[in-house]
Short mmCIF file of C-alpha atoms in Angstrom, two decimals:
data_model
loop_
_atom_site.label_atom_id
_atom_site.label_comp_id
_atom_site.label_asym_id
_atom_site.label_seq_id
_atom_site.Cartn_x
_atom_site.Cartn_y
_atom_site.Cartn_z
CA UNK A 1 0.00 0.00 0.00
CA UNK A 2 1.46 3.38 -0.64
CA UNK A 3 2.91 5.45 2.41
CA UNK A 4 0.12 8.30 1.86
CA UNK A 5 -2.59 5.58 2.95
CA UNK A 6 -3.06 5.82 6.58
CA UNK A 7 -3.13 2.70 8.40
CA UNK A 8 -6.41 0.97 9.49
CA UNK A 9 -4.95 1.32 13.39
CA UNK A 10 -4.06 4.70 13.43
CA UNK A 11 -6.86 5.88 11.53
CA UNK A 12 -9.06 5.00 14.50
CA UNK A 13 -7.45 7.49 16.85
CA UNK A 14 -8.08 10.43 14.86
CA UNK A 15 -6.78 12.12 11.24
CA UNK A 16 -3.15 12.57 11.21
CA UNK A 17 -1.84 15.88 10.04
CA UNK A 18 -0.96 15.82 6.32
CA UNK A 19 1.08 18.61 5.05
CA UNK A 20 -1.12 20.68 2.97
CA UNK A 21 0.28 21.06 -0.85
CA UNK A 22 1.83 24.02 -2.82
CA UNK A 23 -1.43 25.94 -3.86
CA UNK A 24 0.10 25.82 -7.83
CA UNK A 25 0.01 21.76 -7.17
CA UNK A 26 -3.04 21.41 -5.61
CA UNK A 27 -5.21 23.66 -7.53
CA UNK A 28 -3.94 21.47 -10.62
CA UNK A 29 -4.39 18.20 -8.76
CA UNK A 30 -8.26 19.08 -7.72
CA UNK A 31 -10.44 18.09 -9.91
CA UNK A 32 -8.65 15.11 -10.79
CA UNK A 33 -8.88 13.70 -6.95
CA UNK A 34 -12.33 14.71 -6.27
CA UNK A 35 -13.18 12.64 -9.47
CA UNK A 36 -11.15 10.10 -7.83
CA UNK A 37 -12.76 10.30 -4.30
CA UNK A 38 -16.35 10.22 -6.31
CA UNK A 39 -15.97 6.88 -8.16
CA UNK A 40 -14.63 5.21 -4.62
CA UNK A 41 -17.73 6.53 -2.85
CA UNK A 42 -20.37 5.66 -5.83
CA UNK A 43 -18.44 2.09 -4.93
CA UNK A 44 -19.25 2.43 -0.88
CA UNK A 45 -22.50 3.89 -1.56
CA UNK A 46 -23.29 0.31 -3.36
CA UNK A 47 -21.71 -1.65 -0.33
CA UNK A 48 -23.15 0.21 2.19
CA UNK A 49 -25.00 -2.64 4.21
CA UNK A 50 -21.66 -4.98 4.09
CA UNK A 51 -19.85 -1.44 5.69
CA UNK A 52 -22.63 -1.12 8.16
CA UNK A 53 -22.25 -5.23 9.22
CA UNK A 54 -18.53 -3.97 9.88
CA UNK A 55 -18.66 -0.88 11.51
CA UNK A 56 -21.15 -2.60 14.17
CA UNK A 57 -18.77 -5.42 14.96
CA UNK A 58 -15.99 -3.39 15.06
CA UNK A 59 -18.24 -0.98 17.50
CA UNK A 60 -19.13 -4.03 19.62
CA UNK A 61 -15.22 -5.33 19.88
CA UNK A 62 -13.73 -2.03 20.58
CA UNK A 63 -16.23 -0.01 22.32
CA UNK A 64 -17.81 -0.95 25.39
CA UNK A 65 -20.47 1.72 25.90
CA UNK A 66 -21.87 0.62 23.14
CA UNK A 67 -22.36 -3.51 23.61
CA UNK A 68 -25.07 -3.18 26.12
CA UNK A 69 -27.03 -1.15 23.18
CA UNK A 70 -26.21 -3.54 20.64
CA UNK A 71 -27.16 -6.57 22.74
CA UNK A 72 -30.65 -5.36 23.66
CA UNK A 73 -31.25 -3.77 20.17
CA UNK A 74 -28.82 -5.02 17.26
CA UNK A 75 -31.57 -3.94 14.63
CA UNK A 76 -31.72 -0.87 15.61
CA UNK A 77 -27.91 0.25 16.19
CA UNK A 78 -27.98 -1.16 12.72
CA UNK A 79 -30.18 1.03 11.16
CA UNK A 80 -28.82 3.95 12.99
CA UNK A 81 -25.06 3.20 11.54
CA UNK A 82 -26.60 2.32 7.68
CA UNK A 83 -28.50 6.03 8.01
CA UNK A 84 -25.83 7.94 9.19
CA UNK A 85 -23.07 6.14 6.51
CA UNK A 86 -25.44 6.72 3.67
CA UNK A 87 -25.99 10.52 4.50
CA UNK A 88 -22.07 10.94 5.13
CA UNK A 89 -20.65 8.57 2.15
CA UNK A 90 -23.94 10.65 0.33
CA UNK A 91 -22.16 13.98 1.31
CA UNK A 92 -18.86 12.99 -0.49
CA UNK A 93 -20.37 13.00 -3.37
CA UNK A 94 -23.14 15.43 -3.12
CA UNK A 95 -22.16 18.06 -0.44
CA UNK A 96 -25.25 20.34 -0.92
CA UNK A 97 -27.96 17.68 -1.26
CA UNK A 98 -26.65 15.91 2.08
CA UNK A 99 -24.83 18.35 4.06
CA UNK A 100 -28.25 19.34 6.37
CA UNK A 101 -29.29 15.84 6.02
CA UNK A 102 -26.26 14.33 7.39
CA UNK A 103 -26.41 16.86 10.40
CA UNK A 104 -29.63 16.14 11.11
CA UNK A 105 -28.65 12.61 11.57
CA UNK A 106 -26.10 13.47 13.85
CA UNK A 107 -27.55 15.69 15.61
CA UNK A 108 -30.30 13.13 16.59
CA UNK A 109 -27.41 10.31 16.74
CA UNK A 110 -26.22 12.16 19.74
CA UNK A 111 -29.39 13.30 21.27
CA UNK A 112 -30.68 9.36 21.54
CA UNK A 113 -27.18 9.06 23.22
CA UNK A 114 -26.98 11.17 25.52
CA UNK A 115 -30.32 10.11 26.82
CA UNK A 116 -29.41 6.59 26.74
CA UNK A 117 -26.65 7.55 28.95
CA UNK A 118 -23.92 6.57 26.56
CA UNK A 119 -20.72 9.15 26.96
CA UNK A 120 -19.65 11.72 24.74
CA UNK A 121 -16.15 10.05 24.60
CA UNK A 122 -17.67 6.89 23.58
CA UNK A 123 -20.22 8.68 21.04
CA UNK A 124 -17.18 10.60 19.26
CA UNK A 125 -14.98 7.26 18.98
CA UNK A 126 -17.93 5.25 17.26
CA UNK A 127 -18.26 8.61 14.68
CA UNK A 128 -13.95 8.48 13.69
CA UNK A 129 -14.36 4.83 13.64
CA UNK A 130 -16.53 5.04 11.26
CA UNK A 131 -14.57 8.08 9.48
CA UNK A 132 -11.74 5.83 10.15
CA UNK A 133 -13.46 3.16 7.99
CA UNK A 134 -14.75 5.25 5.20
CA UNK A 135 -11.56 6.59 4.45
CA UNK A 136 -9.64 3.23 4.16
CA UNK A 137 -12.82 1.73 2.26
CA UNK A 138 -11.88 4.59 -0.11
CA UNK A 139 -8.39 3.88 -0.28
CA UNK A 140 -8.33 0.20 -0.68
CA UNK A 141 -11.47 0.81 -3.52
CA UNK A 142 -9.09 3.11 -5.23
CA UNK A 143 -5.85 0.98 -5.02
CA UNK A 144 -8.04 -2.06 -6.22
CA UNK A 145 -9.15 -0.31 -9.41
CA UNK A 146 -5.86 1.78 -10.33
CA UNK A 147 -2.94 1.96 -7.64
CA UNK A 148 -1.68 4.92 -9.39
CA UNK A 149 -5.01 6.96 -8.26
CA UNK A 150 -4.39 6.43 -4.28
CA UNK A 151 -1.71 9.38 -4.99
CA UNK A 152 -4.64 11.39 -5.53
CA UNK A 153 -6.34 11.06 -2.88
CA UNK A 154 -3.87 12.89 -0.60
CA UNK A 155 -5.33 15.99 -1.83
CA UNK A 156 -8.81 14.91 -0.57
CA UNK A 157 -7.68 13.55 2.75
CA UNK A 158 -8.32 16.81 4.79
CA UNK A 159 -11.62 17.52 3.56
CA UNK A 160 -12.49 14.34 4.61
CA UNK A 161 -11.40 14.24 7.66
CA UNK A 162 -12.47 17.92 8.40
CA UNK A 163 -15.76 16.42 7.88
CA UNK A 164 -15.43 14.03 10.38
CA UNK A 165 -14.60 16.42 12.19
CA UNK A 166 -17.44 18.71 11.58
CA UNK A 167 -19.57 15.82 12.43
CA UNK A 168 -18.32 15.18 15.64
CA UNK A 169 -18.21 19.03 16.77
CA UNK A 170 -22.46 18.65 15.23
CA UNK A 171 -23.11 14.85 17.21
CA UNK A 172 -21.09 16.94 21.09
CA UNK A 173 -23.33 19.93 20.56
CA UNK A 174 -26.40 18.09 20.04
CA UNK A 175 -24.65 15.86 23.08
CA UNK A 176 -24.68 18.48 25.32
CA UNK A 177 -28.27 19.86 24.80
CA UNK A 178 -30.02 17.22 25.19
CA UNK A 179 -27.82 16.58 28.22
CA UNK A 180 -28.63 20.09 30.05
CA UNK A 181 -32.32 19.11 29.06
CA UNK A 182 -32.08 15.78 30.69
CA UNK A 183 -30.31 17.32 34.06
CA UNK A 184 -33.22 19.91 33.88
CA UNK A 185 -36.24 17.85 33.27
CA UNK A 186 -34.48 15.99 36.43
CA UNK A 187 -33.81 18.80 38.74
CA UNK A 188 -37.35 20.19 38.15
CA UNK A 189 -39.09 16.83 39.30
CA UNK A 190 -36.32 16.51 41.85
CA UNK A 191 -37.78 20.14 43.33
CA UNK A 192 -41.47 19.66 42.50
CA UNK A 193 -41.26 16.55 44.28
CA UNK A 194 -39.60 17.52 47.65
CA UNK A 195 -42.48 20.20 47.37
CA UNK A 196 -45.02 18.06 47.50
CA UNK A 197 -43.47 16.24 49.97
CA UNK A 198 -43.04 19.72 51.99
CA UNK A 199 -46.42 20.70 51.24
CA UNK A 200 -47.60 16.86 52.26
CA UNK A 201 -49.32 15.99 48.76
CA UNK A 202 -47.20 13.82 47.74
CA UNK A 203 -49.21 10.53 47.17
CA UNK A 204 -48.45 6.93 48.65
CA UNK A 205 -47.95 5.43 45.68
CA UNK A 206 -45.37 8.09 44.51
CA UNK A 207 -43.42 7.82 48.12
CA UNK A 208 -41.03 4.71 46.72
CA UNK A 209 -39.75 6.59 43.92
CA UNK A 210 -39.63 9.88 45.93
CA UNK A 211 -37.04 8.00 48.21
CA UNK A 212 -35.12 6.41 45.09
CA UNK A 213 -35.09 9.79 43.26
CA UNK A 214 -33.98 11.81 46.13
CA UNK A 215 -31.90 9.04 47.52
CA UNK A 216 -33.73 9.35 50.98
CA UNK A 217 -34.82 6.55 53.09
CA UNK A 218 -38.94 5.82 52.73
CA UNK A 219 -38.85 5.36 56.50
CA UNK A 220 -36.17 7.21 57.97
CA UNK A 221 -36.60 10.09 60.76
CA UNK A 222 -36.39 13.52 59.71
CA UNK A 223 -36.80 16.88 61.00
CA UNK A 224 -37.05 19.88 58.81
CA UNK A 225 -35.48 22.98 59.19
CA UNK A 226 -37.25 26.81 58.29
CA UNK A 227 -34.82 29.69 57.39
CA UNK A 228 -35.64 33.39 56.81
CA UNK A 229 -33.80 36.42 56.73
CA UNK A 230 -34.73 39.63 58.75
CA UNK A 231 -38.20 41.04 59.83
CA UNK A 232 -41.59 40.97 58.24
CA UNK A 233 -41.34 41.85 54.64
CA UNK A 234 -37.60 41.15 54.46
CA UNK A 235 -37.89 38.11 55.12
CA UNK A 236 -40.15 37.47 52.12
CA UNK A 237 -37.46 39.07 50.23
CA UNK A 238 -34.67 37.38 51.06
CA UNK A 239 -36.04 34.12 50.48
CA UNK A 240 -37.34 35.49 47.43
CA UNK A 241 -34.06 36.40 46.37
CA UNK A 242 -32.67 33.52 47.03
CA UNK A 243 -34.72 30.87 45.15
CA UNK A 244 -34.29 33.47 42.33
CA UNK A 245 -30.33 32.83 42.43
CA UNK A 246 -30.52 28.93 42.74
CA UNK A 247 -33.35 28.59 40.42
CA UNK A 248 -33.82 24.40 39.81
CA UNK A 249 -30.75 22.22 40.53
CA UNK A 250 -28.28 25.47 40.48
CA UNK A 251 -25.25 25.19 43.00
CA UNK A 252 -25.87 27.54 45.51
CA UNK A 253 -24.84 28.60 49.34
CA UNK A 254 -27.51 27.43 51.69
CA UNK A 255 -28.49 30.10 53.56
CA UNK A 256 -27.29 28.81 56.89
CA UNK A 257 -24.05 26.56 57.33
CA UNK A 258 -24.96 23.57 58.66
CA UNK A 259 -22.03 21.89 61.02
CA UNK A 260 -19.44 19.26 59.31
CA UNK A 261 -20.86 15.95 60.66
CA UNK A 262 -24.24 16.86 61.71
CA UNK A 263 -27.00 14.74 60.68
CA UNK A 264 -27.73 17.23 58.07
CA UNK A 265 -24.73 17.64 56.76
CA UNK A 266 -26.08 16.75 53.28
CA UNK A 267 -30.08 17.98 52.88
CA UNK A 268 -32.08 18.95 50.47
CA UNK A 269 -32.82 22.44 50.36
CA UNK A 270 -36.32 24.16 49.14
CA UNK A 271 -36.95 28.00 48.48
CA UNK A 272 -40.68 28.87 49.73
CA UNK A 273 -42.48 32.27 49.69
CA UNK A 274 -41.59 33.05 52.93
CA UNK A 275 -38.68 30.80 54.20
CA UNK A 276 -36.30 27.99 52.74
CA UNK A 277 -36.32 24.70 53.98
CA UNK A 278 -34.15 21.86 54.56
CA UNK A 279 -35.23 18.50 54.85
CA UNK A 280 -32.95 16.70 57.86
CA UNK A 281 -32.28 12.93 57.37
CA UNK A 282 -31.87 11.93 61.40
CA UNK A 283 -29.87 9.04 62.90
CA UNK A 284 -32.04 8.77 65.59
CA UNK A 285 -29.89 9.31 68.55
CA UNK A 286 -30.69 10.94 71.57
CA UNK A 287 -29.77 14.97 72.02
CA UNK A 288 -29.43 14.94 67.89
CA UNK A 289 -31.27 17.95 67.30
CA UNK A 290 -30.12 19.89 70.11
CA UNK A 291 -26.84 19.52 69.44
CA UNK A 292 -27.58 20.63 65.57
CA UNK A 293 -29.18 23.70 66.85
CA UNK A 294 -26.66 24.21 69.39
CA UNK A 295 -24.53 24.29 66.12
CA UNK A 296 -26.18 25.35 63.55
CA UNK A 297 -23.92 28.68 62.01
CA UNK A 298 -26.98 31.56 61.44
CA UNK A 299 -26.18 34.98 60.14
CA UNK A 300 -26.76 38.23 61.89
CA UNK A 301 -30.37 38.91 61.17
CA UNK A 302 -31.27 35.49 60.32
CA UNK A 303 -33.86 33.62 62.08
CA UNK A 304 -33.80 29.50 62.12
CA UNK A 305 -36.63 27.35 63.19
CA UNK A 306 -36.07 23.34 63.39
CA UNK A 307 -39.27 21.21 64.21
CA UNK A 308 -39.52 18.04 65.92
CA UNK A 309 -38.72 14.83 64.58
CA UNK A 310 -40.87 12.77 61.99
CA UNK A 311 -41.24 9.09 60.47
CA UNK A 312 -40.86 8.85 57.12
CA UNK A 313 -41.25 11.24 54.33
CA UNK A 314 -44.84 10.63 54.80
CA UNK A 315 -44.64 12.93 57.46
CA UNK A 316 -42.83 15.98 56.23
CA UNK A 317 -45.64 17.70 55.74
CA UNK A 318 -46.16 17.40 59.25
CA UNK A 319 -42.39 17.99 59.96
CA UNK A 320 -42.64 21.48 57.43
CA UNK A 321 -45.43 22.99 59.59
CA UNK A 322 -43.70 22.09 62.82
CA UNK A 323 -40.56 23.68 61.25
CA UNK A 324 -42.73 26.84 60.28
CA UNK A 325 -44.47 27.27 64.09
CA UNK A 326 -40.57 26.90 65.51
CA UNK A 327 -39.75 29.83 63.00
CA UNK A 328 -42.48 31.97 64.35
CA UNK A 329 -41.46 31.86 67.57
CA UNK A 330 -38.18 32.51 66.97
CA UNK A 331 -36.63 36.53 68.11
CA UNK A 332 -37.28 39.41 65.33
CA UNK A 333 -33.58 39.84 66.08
CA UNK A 334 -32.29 36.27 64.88
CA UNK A 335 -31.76 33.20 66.38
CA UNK A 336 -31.95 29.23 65.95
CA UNK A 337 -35.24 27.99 67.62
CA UNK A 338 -35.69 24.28 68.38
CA UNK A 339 -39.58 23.82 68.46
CA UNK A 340 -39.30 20.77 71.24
CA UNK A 341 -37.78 23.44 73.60
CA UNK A 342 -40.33 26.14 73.05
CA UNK A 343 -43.58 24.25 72.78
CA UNK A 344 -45.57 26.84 74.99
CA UNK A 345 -44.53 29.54 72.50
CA UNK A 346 -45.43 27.31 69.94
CA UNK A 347 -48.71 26.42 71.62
CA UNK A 348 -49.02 30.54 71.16
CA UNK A 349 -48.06 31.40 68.08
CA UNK A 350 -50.27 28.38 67.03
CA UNK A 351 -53.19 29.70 67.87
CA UNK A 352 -53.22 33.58 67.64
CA UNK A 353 -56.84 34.76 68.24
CA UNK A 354 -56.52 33.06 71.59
CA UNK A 355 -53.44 34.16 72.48
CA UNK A 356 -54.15 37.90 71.83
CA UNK A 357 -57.11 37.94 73.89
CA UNK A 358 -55.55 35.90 77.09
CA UNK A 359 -53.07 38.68 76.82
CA UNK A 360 -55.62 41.59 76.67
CA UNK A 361 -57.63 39.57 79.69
CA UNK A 362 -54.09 39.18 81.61
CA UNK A 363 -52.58 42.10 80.68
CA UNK A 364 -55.14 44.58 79.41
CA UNK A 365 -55.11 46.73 83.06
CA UNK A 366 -51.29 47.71 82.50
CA UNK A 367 -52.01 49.48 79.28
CA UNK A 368 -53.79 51.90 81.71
CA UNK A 369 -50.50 53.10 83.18
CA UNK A 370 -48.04 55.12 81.75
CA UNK A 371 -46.25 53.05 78.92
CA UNK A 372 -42.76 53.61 81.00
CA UNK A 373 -44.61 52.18 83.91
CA UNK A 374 -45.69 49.28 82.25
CA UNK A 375 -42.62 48.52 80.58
CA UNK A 376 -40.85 48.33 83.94
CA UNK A 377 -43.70 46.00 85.20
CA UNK A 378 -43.14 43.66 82.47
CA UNK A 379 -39.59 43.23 82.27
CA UNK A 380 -39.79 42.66 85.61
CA UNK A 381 -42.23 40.12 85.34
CA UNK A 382 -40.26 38.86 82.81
CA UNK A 383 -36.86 38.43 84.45
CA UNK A 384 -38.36 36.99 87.49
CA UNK A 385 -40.27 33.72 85.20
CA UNK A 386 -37.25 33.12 83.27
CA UNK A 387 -35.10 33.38 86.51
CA UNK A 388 -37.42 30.33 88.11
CA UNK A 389 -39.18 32.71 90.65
CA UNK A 390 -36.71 33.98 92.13
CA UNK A 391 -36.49 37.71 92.98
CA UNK A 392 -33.12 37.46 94.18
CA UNK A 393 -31.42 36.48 90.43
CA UNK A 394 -34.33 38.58 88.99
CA UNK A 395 -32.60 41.52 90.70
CA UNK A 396 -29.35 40.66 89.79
CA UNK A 397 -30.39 41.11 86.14
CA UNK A 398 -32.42 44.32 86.00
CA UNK A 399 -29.41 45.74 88.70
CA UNK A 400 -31.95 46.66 91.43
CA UNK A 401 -32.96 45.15 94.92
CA UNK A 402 -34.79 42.01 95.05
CA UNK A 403 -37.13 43.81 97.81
CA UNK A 404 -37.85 46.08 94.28
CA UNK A 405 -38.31 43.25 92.58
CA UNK A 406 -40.79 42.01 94.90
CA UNK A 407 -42.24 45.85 94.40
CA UNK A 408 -43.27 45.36 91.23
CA UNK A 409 -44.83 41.78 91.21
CA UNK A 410 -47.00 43.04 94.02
CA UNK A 411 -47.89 45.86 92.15
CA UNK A 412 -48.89 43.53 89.25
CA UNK A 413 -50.85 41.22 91.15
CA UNK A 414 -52.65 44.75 92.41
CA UNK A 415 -53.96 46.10 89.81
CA UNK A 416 -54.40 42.28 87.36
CA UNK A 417 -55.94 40.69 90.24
CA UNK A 418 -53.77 37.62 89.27
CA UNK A 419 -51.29 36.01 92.20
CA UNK A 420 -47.93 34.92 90.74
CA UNK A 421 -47.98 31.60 93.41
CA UNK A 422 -51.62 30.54 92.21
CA UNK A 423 -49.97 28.10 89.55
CA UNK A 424 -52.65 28.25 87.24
CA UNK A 425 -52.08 32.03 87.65
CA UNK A 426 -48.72 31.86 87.09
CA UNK A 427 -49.43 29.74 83.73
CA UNK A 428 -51.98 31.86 82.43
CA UNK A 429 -49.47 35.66 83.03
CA UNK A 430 -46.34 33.67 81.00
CA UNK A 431 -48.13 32.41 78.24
CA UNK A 432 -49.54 36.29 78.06
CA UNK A 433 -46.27 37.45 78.02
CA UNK A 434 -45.01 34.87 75.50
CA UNK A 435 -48.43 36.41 73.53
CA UNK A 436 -47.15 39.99 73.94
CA UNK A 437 -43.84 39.68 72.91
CA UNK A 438 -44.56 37.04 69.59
CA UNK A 439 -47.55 38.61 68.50
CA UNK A 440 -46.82 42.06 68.45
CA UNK A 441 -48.27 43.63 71.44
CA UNK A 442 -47.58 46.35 73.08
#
């Protein structure tokens, strides 16, 4: 064979440069070769099923992606190789007629790839084996009918081959697409799915491939956790602003940094209206979420809300709401709230119409005094429940006498009618308090 022929070998790992001609020769030399490279393809074009039988074993013996698609569907691979050969051996003769043709077929070629989950690299190797093929078909066609001719082809060989090469730029493009389509069409039922499960209307039936989608036990624990940024409208905002920057399946920062280790470590987060969430696979040990609010690394300004624990994503419905009454009882200022360690706030927030008018039946005679009266009144108050009923540490926190302390709650119990060591009294002026300060009041 003469030395310009490329060998069958090397011809599979990609064209080899060829120094391009003299212009003066090559100008002279072009019509003859293309007439050349014309009669060998007419030839191919004739052959093309006994090229196709080829090209699929030779895809089957050197190509592993592609067996498991040949052993479940040899037919069709087949029909898939014969199509694209004709419309590229087609090309070679007729450039115009074929050209769209031909990249229509690859184009599709590597759509139907990429969504069989084939890989580019192995996609690009089946299209220069086959270029590979072509191009030695054409050489060994022109050799058999005058050896003098294969000189010709030379001046051919980097058209060819820049048409492979076209192809295969056509076949990663169309790759790539449809692979960005496929990772969208996934991340979009990966997010409308942990909404319903957030929003608890997910169905039964769908729970199985929730877990296997979202790679989520069906009957693990979980907790979820409620994030929003700032007061009142800001918050809004800021979660707002946030889903807007992730958008579906876009790498993002979570809004709160969850510790290295802790159960949630890796969760799935969800923008809402009002809040993001983050759905908490738990191990099931003792203290667990304590120790992840303990931990949990909020932002100035940020409020955090963690409900209690659930079983099985069945229940995170359940587990969002809980997650939304911790967040409302969370401090306008910021904070991480665990909702099993404020369940009497919760019980508050829960249920505002109640709460506002225990307060105004509790504490409705102090908005008769001054409001720098009252205030004093109900920090006082305040101090002395959250210091266990004692005066003494209540004292030692507003920096006055505990015989002032004692003052004031007699004062209270004056003009409320209420006594702070009735228990039921006692109940009834915290949870007020609780209402006052969550709800708004004055």
């Amino acid at each position: 064979m003469p030395q310009v022929v490329r060998s069958r070998i090397g011809a599979l790992h990609g064209p080899s440069p060829i120094p391009p001609l003299p212009h003066r020769f090559r100008s002279l030399a072009d019509r003859e070769s293309v007439e050349v490279l014309h009669r060998a393809a007419r030839v191919l074009v004739a052959s093309l099923p006994a090229l196709t039988d080829r090209l699929v074993e030779a895809l089957y013996a050197q190509e592993p992606a592609y067996r498991a698609a040949i052993d479940s569907d040899r037919a069709g691979v087949w029909q898939e190789v014969h199509h694209s050969l004709r419309h590229n051996v087609g090309s070679l003769i007729q450039p115009r007629e074929f050209r769209e043709p031909a990249h229509r077929t690859s184009r599709w070629i590597g759509e139907v790839r990429a969504e069989q989950g084939v890989p580019l690299d192995a996609v690009l190797h089946a299209f220069r084996m086959g270029g590979a093929m072509v191009w030695q078909d054409l050489v060994d066609e022109t050799a058999r009918r005058d050896p003098d001719d294969v000189r010709l082809l030379v001046h051919v060989a980097a058209d060819v081959w820049n048409f492979v090469d076209e192809h295969c730029g056509v076949v990663a493009d169309a790759y790539r697409q449809a692979e960005r389509r496929q990772s969208w069409r996934r991340e979009n039922r990966q997010r409308l799915m942990v909404a319903a499960l957030l929003d608890g209307t997910a169905r039964i039936a769908d729970l199985a491939e929730a877990a296997e989608m979202l790679g989520l036990p069906e009957q693990g624990r979980y907790a979820v956790l409620a994030v929003a940024g700032g007061v009142g409208a800001g918050s809004a905002a800021v979660s707002r602003a946030g889903a807007a920057r992730r958008g579906p399946g876009a790498a993002a920062r979570p809004p709160v940094e969850l510790p290295a280790g802790a159960p949630g470590a890796a969760v799935l987060w969800h923008p809402g209206p009002d809040a993001e969430f983050a759905i908490l696979p738990l191990a099931g040990s003792s203290g667990e979420l304590s120790a992840l609010a303990a931990a949990l690394d909020v932002p100035a300004g940020t409020r955090a809300g963690i409900g209690s624990a659930v079983e099985g994503l069945a229940a995170l419905g359940d587990a969002r709401r809980l997650a939304e009454t911790a967040l409302r009882t969370c401090p306008a200022s910021g904070g991480t709230v665990l909702l099993d360690e404020r369940l009497p706030d919760a019980l508050v927030v829960s249920s505002p119409a109640l709460a506002g008018a225990l307060a105004d039946r509790v504490l409705g005679p102090l908005d008769r005094l001054d409001p720098a009266d009252r205030d004093v009144i109900v920090e006082t108050l305040t101090a002395w429940l959250d210091a266990d009923g004692s005066a003494q540490r209540a004292g030692a926190r507003l920096y006055c006498h505990r015989n002032t302390v004692l003052n004031r709650l007699r004062r209270f119990e004056q003009l409320t009618g209420r006594c702070l060591t009735r228990p039921r009294d006692a109940v009834e002026v915290s949870l007020a308090l609780a209402a006052r300060r969550l709800l708004g009041g004055t």
